[in-house]
Short mmCIF file of C-alpha atoms in Angstrom, two decimals:
data_model
loop_
_atom_site.label_atom_id
_atom_site.label_comp_id
_atom_site.label_asym_id
_atom_site.label_seq_id
_atom_site.Cartn_x
_atom_site.Cartn_y
_atom_site.Cartn_z
CA UNK A 892 -32.27 4.45 7.97
CA UNK A 893 -33.19 4.96 4.34
CA UNK A 894 -35.47 7.96 5.10
CA UNK A 895 -32.62 9.55 7.06
CA UNK A 896 -30.22 8.82 4.20
CA UNK A 897 -32.50 10.40 1.62
CA UNK A 898 -33.21 13.49 3.71
CA UNK A 899 -29.60 14.21 4.64
CA UNK A 900 -27.84 13.45 1.37
CA UNK A 901 -30.47 14.89 -0.94
CA UNK A 902 -29.77 18.38 0.42
CA UNK A 903 -26.41 18.62 -1.36
CA UNK A 904 -27.93 20.08 -4.57
CA UNK A 905 -30.99 22.22 -5.36
CA UNK A 906 -31.39 21.80 -9.13
CA UNK A 907 -30.60 18.34 -10.50
CA UNK A 908 -30.33 18.06 -14.25
CA UNK A 909 -30.41 14.29 -14.80
CA UNK A 910 -31.12 11.25 -12.65
CA UNK A 911 -29.33 7.90 -12.81
CA UNK A 912 -30.62 4.83 -10.94
CA UNK A 913 -28.08 2.11 -10.08
CA UNK A 914 -29.35 -1.29 -8.87
CA UNK A 915 -28.06 -2.04 -5.38
CA UNK A 916 -29.84 -5.33 -4.67
CA UNK A 917 -27.73 -7.64 -2.51
CA UNK A 918 -25.52 -4.84 -1.21
CA UNK A 919 -25.08 -4.64 2.55
CA UNK A 920 -26.77 -1.28 3.35
CA UNK A 921 -24.51 -0.54 6.32
CA UNK A 922 -21.31 -1.13 4.32
CA UNK A 923 -22.69 0.87 1.39
CA UNK A 924 -24.01 3.85 3.36
CA UNK A 925 -21.44 3.85 6.15
CA UNK A 926 -21.85 4.99 9.72
CA UNK A 927 -24.32 7.89 9.81
CA UNK A 928 -24.44 7.65 6.01
CA UNK A 929 -20.84 8.84 5.86
CA UNK A 930 -20.03 7.02 2.62
CA UNK A 931 -23.03 8.45 0.80
CA UNK A 932 -22.28 11.94 2.09
CA UNK A 933 -18.70 11.64 0.84
CA UNK A 934 -19.96 10.44 -2.54
CA UNK A 935 -22.32 13.42 -2.76
CA UNK A 936 -19.74 15.96 -1.58
CA UNK A 937 -16.83 14.77 -3.71
CA UNK A 938 -18.98 14.16 -6.78
CA UNK A 939 -21.07 17.33 -6.39
CA UNK A 940 -24.29 15.42 -6.96
CA UNK A 941 -27.36 14.35 -5.01
CA UNK A 942 -27.24 10.79 -3.65
CA UNK A 943 -30.30 8.88 -2.43
CA UNK A 944 -30.37 5.27 -1.23
CA UNK A 945 -33.95 4.11 -1.71
CA UNK A 946 -34.79 0.43 -1.37
CA UNK A 947 -32.59 -1.55 -3.76
CA UNK A 948 -31.50 1.48 -5.77
CA UNK A 949 -28.83 4.12 -5.41
CA UNK A 950 -30.05 7.25 -7.17
CA UNK A 951 -27.62 9.89 -8.43
CA UNK A 952 -28.97 13.28 -9.49
CA UNK A 953 -27.28 16.42 -10.74
CA UNK A 954 -25.41 17.89 -13.67
CA UNK A 955 -24.50 15.44 -16.41
CA UNK A 956 -20.76 15.74 -15.73
CA UNK A 957 -21.24 15.22 -11.99
CA UNK A 958 -23.42 12.13 -12.40
CA UNK A 959 -21.00 10.63 -14.92
CA UNK A 960 -18.14 11.23 -12.50
CA UNK A 961 -20.04 9.68 -9.56
CA UNK A 962 -21.35 6.61 -11.39
CA UNK A 963 -18.19 4.41 -11.52
CA UNK A 964 -17.42 5.23 -7.88
CA UNK A 965 -20.97 4.39 -6.81
CA UNK A 966 -20.83 1.14 -8.77
CA UNK A 967 -17.62 0.17 -7.04
CA UNK A 968 -19.11 0.94 -3.62
CA UNK A 969 -22.12 -1.25 -4.42
CA UNK A 970 -19.90 -4.06 -5.66
CA UNK A 971 -17.80 -4.00 -2.48
CA UNK A 972 -20.93 -3.92 -0.31
CA UNK A 973 -22.24 -6.99 -2.13
CA UNK A 974 -18.96 -8.79 -1.48
CA UNK A 975 -19.12 -7.82 2.22
CA UNK A 976 -15.90 -5.85 1.86
CA UNK A 977 -15.88 -2.86 4.22
CA UNK A 978 -14.37 0.46 3.14
CA UNK A 979 -14.22 3.92 4.70
CA UNK A 980 -14.78 7.52 3.67
CA UNK A 981 -11.08 7.93 2.82
CA UNK A 982 -11.45 5.02 0.38
CA UNK A 983 -14.33 6.83 -1.34
CA UNK A 984 -11.97 9.73 -2.00
CA UNK A 985 -9.37 7.34 -3.41
CA UNK A 986 -11.98 5.82 -5.73
CA UNK A 987 -12.63 9.26 -7.24
CA UNK A 988 -8.90 9.83 -7.75
CA UNK A 989 -8.51 6.43 -9.41
CA UNK A 990 -11.49 7.08 -11.67
CA UNK A 991 -9.84 10.27 -12.90
CA UNK A 992 -6.44 8.66 -13.41
CA UNK A 993 -7.46 5.29 -14.90
CA UNK A 994 -11.23 4.82 -15.27
CA UNK A 995 -10.95 1.31 -16.71
CA UNK A 996 -9.17 -0.07 -13.64
CA UNK A 997 -11.85 1.04 -11.19
CA UNK A 998 -13.94 -2.02 -11.94
CA UNK A 999 -11.15 -4.40 -10.93
CA UNK A 1000 -11.85 -5.85 -7.51
CA UNK A 1001 -11.06 -9.48 -8.21
CA UNK A 1002 -10.21 -12.00 -5.54
CA UNK A 1003 -6.81 -12.56 -7.17
CA UNK A 1004 -5.64 -9.42 -5.34
CA UNK A 1005 -6.83 -10.75 -1.95
CA UNK A 1006 -4.40 -12.14 0.62
CA UNK A 1007 -6.10 -14.25 3.30
CA UNK A 1008 -3.59 -15.53 5.86
CA UNK A 1009 -4.57 -18.19 8.44
CA UNK A 1010 -4.88 -16.55 11.84
CA UNK A 1011 -4.54 -13.04 10.43
CA UNK A 1012 -6.58 -10.26 11.97
CA UNK A 1013 -8.02 -9.26 8.62
CA UNK A 1014 -8.10 -10.08 4.94
CA UNK A 1015 -5.52 -7.98 3.12
CA UNK A 1016 -6.60 -6.28 -0.10
CA UNK A 1017 -5.10 -3.47 -2.17
CA UNK A 1018 -6.85 -0.16 -1.60
CA UNK A 1019 -5.77 1.62 -4.76
CA UNK A 1020 -4.88 0.96 -8.37
CA UNK A 1021 -1.21 1.50 -7.56
CA UNK A 1022 -1.30 -1.07 -4.77
CA UNK A 1023 -3.06 -3.55 -7.05
CA UNK A 1024 -0.37 -3.06 -9.72
CA UNK A 1025 2.30 -3.49 -7.04
CA UNK A 1026 0.87 -6.84 -5.87
CA UNK A 1027 0.61 -8.04 -9.46
CA UNK A 1028 4.23 -7.06 -10.10
CA UNK A 1029 5.35 -9.05 -7.05
CA UNK A 1030 3.40 -12.08 -8.24
CA UNK A 1031 4.69 -11.93 -11.80
CA UNK A 1032 8.38 -11.04 -11.33
CA UNK A 1033 11.34 -12.54 -9.52
CA UNK A 1034 12.51 -9.06 -8.54
CA UNK A 1035 9.87 -6.40 -7.86
CA UNK A 1036 10.82 -2.84 -6.91
CA UNK A 1037 8.23 -0.60 -5.25
CA UNK A 1038 9.04 3.10 -5.04
CA UNK A 1039 6.84 5.67 -3.35
CA UNK A 1040 6.25 7.89 -0.32
CA UNK A 1041 5.45 6.85 3.22
CA UNK A 1042 2.05 5.33 3.86
CA UNK A 1043 1.52 3.72 0.46
CA UNK A 1044 1.77 0.16 1.81
CA UNK A 1045 5.05 -0.79 0.13
CA UNK A 1046 6.46 -2.74 3.06
CA UNK A 1047 3.16 -4.00 4.46
CA UNK A 1048 1.99 -5.54 1.18
CA UNK A 1049 5.42 -7.05 0.51
CA UNK A 1050 5.42 -8.73 3.93
CA UNK A 1051 1.87 -9.97 3.29
CA UNK A 1052 2.97 -11.54 0.01
CA UNK A 1053 5.96 -13.12 1.74
CA UNK A 1054 3.79 -14.58 4.51
CA UNK A 1055 1.35 -15.89 1.91
CA UNK A 1056 4.16 -17.58 -0.05
CA UNK A 1057 5.45 -19.18 3.16
CA UNK A 1058 2.00 -20.45 4.19
CA UNK A 1059 1.46 -21.94 0.74
CA UNK A 1060 4.91 -23.59 0.93
CA UNK A 1061 6.12 -21.78 -2.17
CA UNK A 1062 9.24 -20.81 -0.22
CA UNK A 1063 10.85 -22.26 2.88
CA UNK A 1064 11.79 -19.03 4.60
CA UNK A 1065 11.35 -15.28 4.69
CA UNK A 1066 14.27 -12.89 4.98
CA UNK A 1067 13.51 -9.28 5.88
CA UNK A 1068 16.32 -6.76 5.84
CA UNK A 1069 16.97 -3.04 5.79
CA UNK A 1070 20.02 -0.76 6.14
CA UNK A 1071 20.78 0.31 9.72
CA UNK A 1072 20.91 4.02 8.90
CA UNK A 1073 19.78 6.70 11.35
CA UNK A 1074 17.00 8.93 10.02
CA UNK A 1075 18.62 12.33 10.30
CA UNK A 1076 19.65 12.07 13.94
CA UNK A 1077 22.60 10.58 15.78
CA UNK A 1078 21.38 8.04 18.33
CA UNK A 1079 24.80 7.51 19.80
CA UNK A 1080 25.77 4.37 21.69
CA UNK A 1081 22.99 1.80 22.05
CA UNK A 1082 23.25 -0.64 24.99
CA UNK A 1083 22.73 -4.40 24.81
CA UNK A 1084 23.81 -7.24 22.55
CA UNK A 1085 23.93 -7.00 18.75
CA UNK A 1086 20.26 -7.94 18.35
CA UNK A 1087 19.15 -5.25 20.83
CA UNK A 1088 21.28 -2.71 18.97
CA UNK A 1089 19.74 -3.35 15.55
CA UNK A 1090 16.14 -4.15 16.56
CA UNK A 1091 15.06 -0.47 16.63
CA UNK A 1092 15.92 -0.20 12.92
CA UNK A 1093 13.99 -3.37 12.11
CA UNK A 1094 10.91 -2.69 14.27
CA UNK A 1095 8.64 -1.75 11.31
CA UNK A 1096 9.22 -5.18 9.80
CA UNK A 1097 8.32 -6.90 13.07
CA UNK A 1098 5.20 -4.75 13.32
CA UNK A 1099 4.04 -5.79 9.85
CA UNK A 1100 4.63 -9.47 10.63
CA UNK A 1101 2.77 -9.32 13.92
CA UNK A 1102 -0.19 -7.65 12.26
CA UNK A 1103 -0.55 -10.64 9.93
CA UNK A 1104 0.42 -13.62 12.06
CA UNK A 1105 -0.19 -14.51 15.72
CA UNK A 1106 2.73 -13.22 17.80
CA UNK A 1107 3.57 -16.67 19.16
CA UNK A 1108 3.81 -18.02 15.61
CA UNK A 1109 6.09 -15.12 14.64
CA UNK A 1110 8.35 -15.79 17.63
CA UNK A 1111 8.56 -19.50 16.86
CA UNK A 1112 9.31 -18.87 13.18
CA UNK A 1113 12.11 -16.46 14.12
CA UNK A 1114 13.56 -18.93 16.64
CA UNK A 1115 13.54 -21.67 14.01
CA UNK A 1116 15.06 -19.31 11.40
CA UNK A 1117 12.04 -19.72 9.13
CA UNK A 1118 11.72 -15.94 9.37
CA UNK A 1119 14.92 -13.92 9.60
CA UNK A 1120 14.98 -10.20 10.31
CA UNK A 1121 18.47 -8.78 9.98
CA UNK A 1122 20.44 -5.68 8.95
CA UNK A 1123 21.49 -5.51 5.32
CA UNK A 1124 25.17 -5.87 6.24
CA UNK A 1125 24.45 -9.43 7.42
CA UNK A 1126 23.56 -10.53 3.89
CA UNK A 1127 27.13 -10.39 2.58
CA UNK A 1128 28.60 -13.71 1.50
CA UNK A 1129 25.32 -15.62 1.57
CA UNK A 1130 23.37 -17.40 -1.18
CA UNK A 1131 19.66 -17.20 -0.40
CA UNK A 1132 17.73 -19.98 -2.12
CA UNK A 1133 14.09 -21.05 -1.73
CA UNK A 1134 13.38 -17.77 0.05
CA UNK A 1135 11.27 -14.63 -0.13
CA UNK A 1136 13.58 -11.64 0.38
CA UNK A 1137 12.47 -8.12 1.22
CA UNK A 1138 14.85 -5.17 1.29
CA UNK A 1139 13.06 -2.29 3.01
CA UNK A 1140 14.15 1.37 3.09
CA UNK A 1141 16.33 0.65 0.07
CA UNK A 1142 16.97 4.35 -0.54
CA UNK A 1143 19.45 4.12 2.35
CA UNK A 1144 21.40 1.23 0.85
CA UNK A 1145 24.57 2.29 -0.92
CA UNK A 1146 25.26 1.28 -4.50
CA UNK A 1147 27.71 -1.39 -3.30
CA UNK A 1148 25.20 -2.75 -0.77
CA UNK A 1149 22.45 -2.92 -3.38
CA UNK A 1150 24.65 -4.87 -5.78
CA UNK A 1151 25.65 -7.20 -2.96
CA UNK A 1152 22.03 -7.82 -1.99
CA UNK A 1153 20.76 -8.44 -5.52
CA UNK A 1154 23.51 -10.96 -6.20
CA UNK A 1155 22.44 -13.03 -3.13
CA UNK A 1156 19.38 -14.27 -5.04
CA UNK A 1157 19.39 -18.07 -5.31
CA UNK A 1158 17.17 -20.71 -6.92
CA UNK A 1159 13.42 -20.50 -6.31
CA UNK A 1160 13.72 -17.13 -4.62
CA UNK A 1161 11.79 -13.91 -4.99
CA UNK A 1162 12.95 -10.42 -4.03
CA UNK A 1163 11.00 -7.27 -3.25
CA UNK A 1164 12.81 -3.96 -2.83
CA UNK A 1165 10.98 -0.97 -1.35
CA UNK A 1166 12.09 2.61 -0.97
CA UNK A 1167 11.22 6.29 -0.90
CA UNK A 1168 13.49 8.54 -2.95
CA UNK A 1169 12.43 11.60 -0.91
CA UNK A 1170 13.79 10.17 2.37
CA UNK A 1171 17.43 9.37 1.67
CA UNK A 1172 19.45 9.58 4.90
CA UNK A 1173 22.86 8.82 3.40
CA UNK A 1174 25.54 11.48 3.70
CA UNK A 1175 25.71 11.68 -0.10
CA UNK A 1176 22.34 11.09 -1.75
CA UNK A 1177 23.89 10.26 -5.10
CA UNK A 1178 25.29 7.07 -3.54
CA UNK A 1179 21.80 5.65 -2.98
CA UNK A 1180 21.52 2.17 -4.44
CA UNK A 1181 17.82 2.74 -5.13
CA UNK A 1182 18.60 5.63 -7.46
CA UNK A 1183 21.30 3.55 -9.11
CA UNK A 1184 19.14 0.51 -9.92
CA UNK A 1185 16.59 2.78 -11.59
CA UNK A 1186 19.25 3.53 -14.16
CA UNK A 1187 21.05 0.19 -14.31
CA UNK A 1188 18.21 -2.35 -14.15
CA UNK A 1189 15.45 -0.52 -15.98
CA UNK A 1190 15.48 -2.83 -19.00
CA UNK A 1191 16.42 -6.13 -17.36
CA UNK A 1192 13.81 -8.80 -18.05
CA UNK A 1193 12.23 -10.27 -14.92
CA UNK A 1194 12.60 -7.06 -12.92
CA UNK A 1195 9.64 -4.70 -12.45
CA UNK A 1196 9.37 -1.13 -11.19
CA UNK A 1197 6.10 0.04 -9.61
CA UNK A 1198 5.71 3.69 -8.66
CA UNK A 1199 3.24 4.66 -5.94
CA UNK A 1200 2.26 8.23 -5.08
CA UNK A 1201 0.08 10.21 -2.70
CA UNK A 1202 -3.08 8.74 -4.27
CA UNK A 1203 -2.00 5.35 -2.84
CA UNK A 1204 -1.52 6.58 0.74
CA UNK A 1205 -3.61 4.52 3.16
CA UNK A 1206 -2.63 6.14 6.46
CA UNK A 1207 -4.34 9.13 8.06
CA UNK A 1208 -5.90 11.44 5.45
CA UNK A 1209 -3.44 14.21 6.41
CA UNK A 1210 -0.45 12.09 5.33
CA UNK A 1211 -1.49 12.54 1.70
CA UNK A 1212 -1.74 16.31 2.13
CA UNK A 1213 1.61 16.45 3.94
CA UNK A 1214 3.35 14.52 1.14
CA UNK A 1215 1.81 16.79 -1.49
CA UNK A 1216 2.83 19.92 0.45
CA UNK A 1217 6.45 18.79 0.73
CA UNK A 1218 6.52 17.86 -2.97
CA UNK A 1219 5.20 21.31 -3.89
CA UNK A 1220 7.82 22.96 -1.69
CA UNK A 1221 10.62 20.85 -3.22
CA UNK A 1222 9.40 21.93 -6.65
CA UNK A 1223 9.51 25.59 -5.66
CA UNK A 1224 13.00 25.15 -4.16
CA UNK A 1225 14.20 23.52 -7.38
CA UNK A 1226 12.85 26.40 -9.44
CA UNK A 1227 14.60 28.83 -7.12
CA UNK A 1228 17.92 27.03 -7.45
CA UNK A 1229 17.70 27.13 -11.23
CA UNK A 1230 16.96 30.83 -11.47
#
């Protein structure tokens, strides 16, 4: 495997300038190199340097700037491989982006950011600096607001934190809610009882729960009202104590609904609000409660705002490019409107 790695990856450059050897003893070679050496090839391609895995060393060769750029990413890959923490080629690209944005944070892979739920399919860890900051904000604040585009893990990580708090008996129940607003299309009359009518709007929350807990446990918790998944309108008039509350798709909550929800917070409760300002489906976007709390609650102690962007996207690699393309187009449209 190592001869194949050296032969394939060493062809990326013809004239190396410097060589840097990084100890890789104790690193799982399969996790570090990836399937068919995919991780090393990504490191070489994105960093524009030669990469050779030889014995217990990862050797970087190339121009000084290229080697310096590759080194923190390579060190992080080795550290994760030592901890038996798998990553993929898309993660390697994210590590480069994080190194450019905030080099000092690239070394942070502490277990304090790990969420290990009993019976879960996998250990949940942040995959970007933004996600790590988001988890820390949820831990440290009674009200944490996560704002960013689709695919950045806003809802998924919030549900993971809620499930973790429930398992550790820090709260007695989880309440998941979102506005029942149609995303740009009129669905018309929906058959069935009230639960069957609103379930399509709440399906993403169920999906996140079922990815973290056995489905029979989720069903039992819902039947016993330990976990409640309900439309935002159902929160009116309630005081929610000893609970972990999540308001998803908050950009589609009106200003009045947002105020109503925030004032439900009772003793020993924590609230996470997630939203994407680019996907407001209200008839009048200026009525979005998410936009309003940015202005009103910015300086309130105990409330945090975390902003995620395309660098934090953890879905298919094209999602990041799609978000960037739409943002660029919106920028051009704005310039056109102002001319």
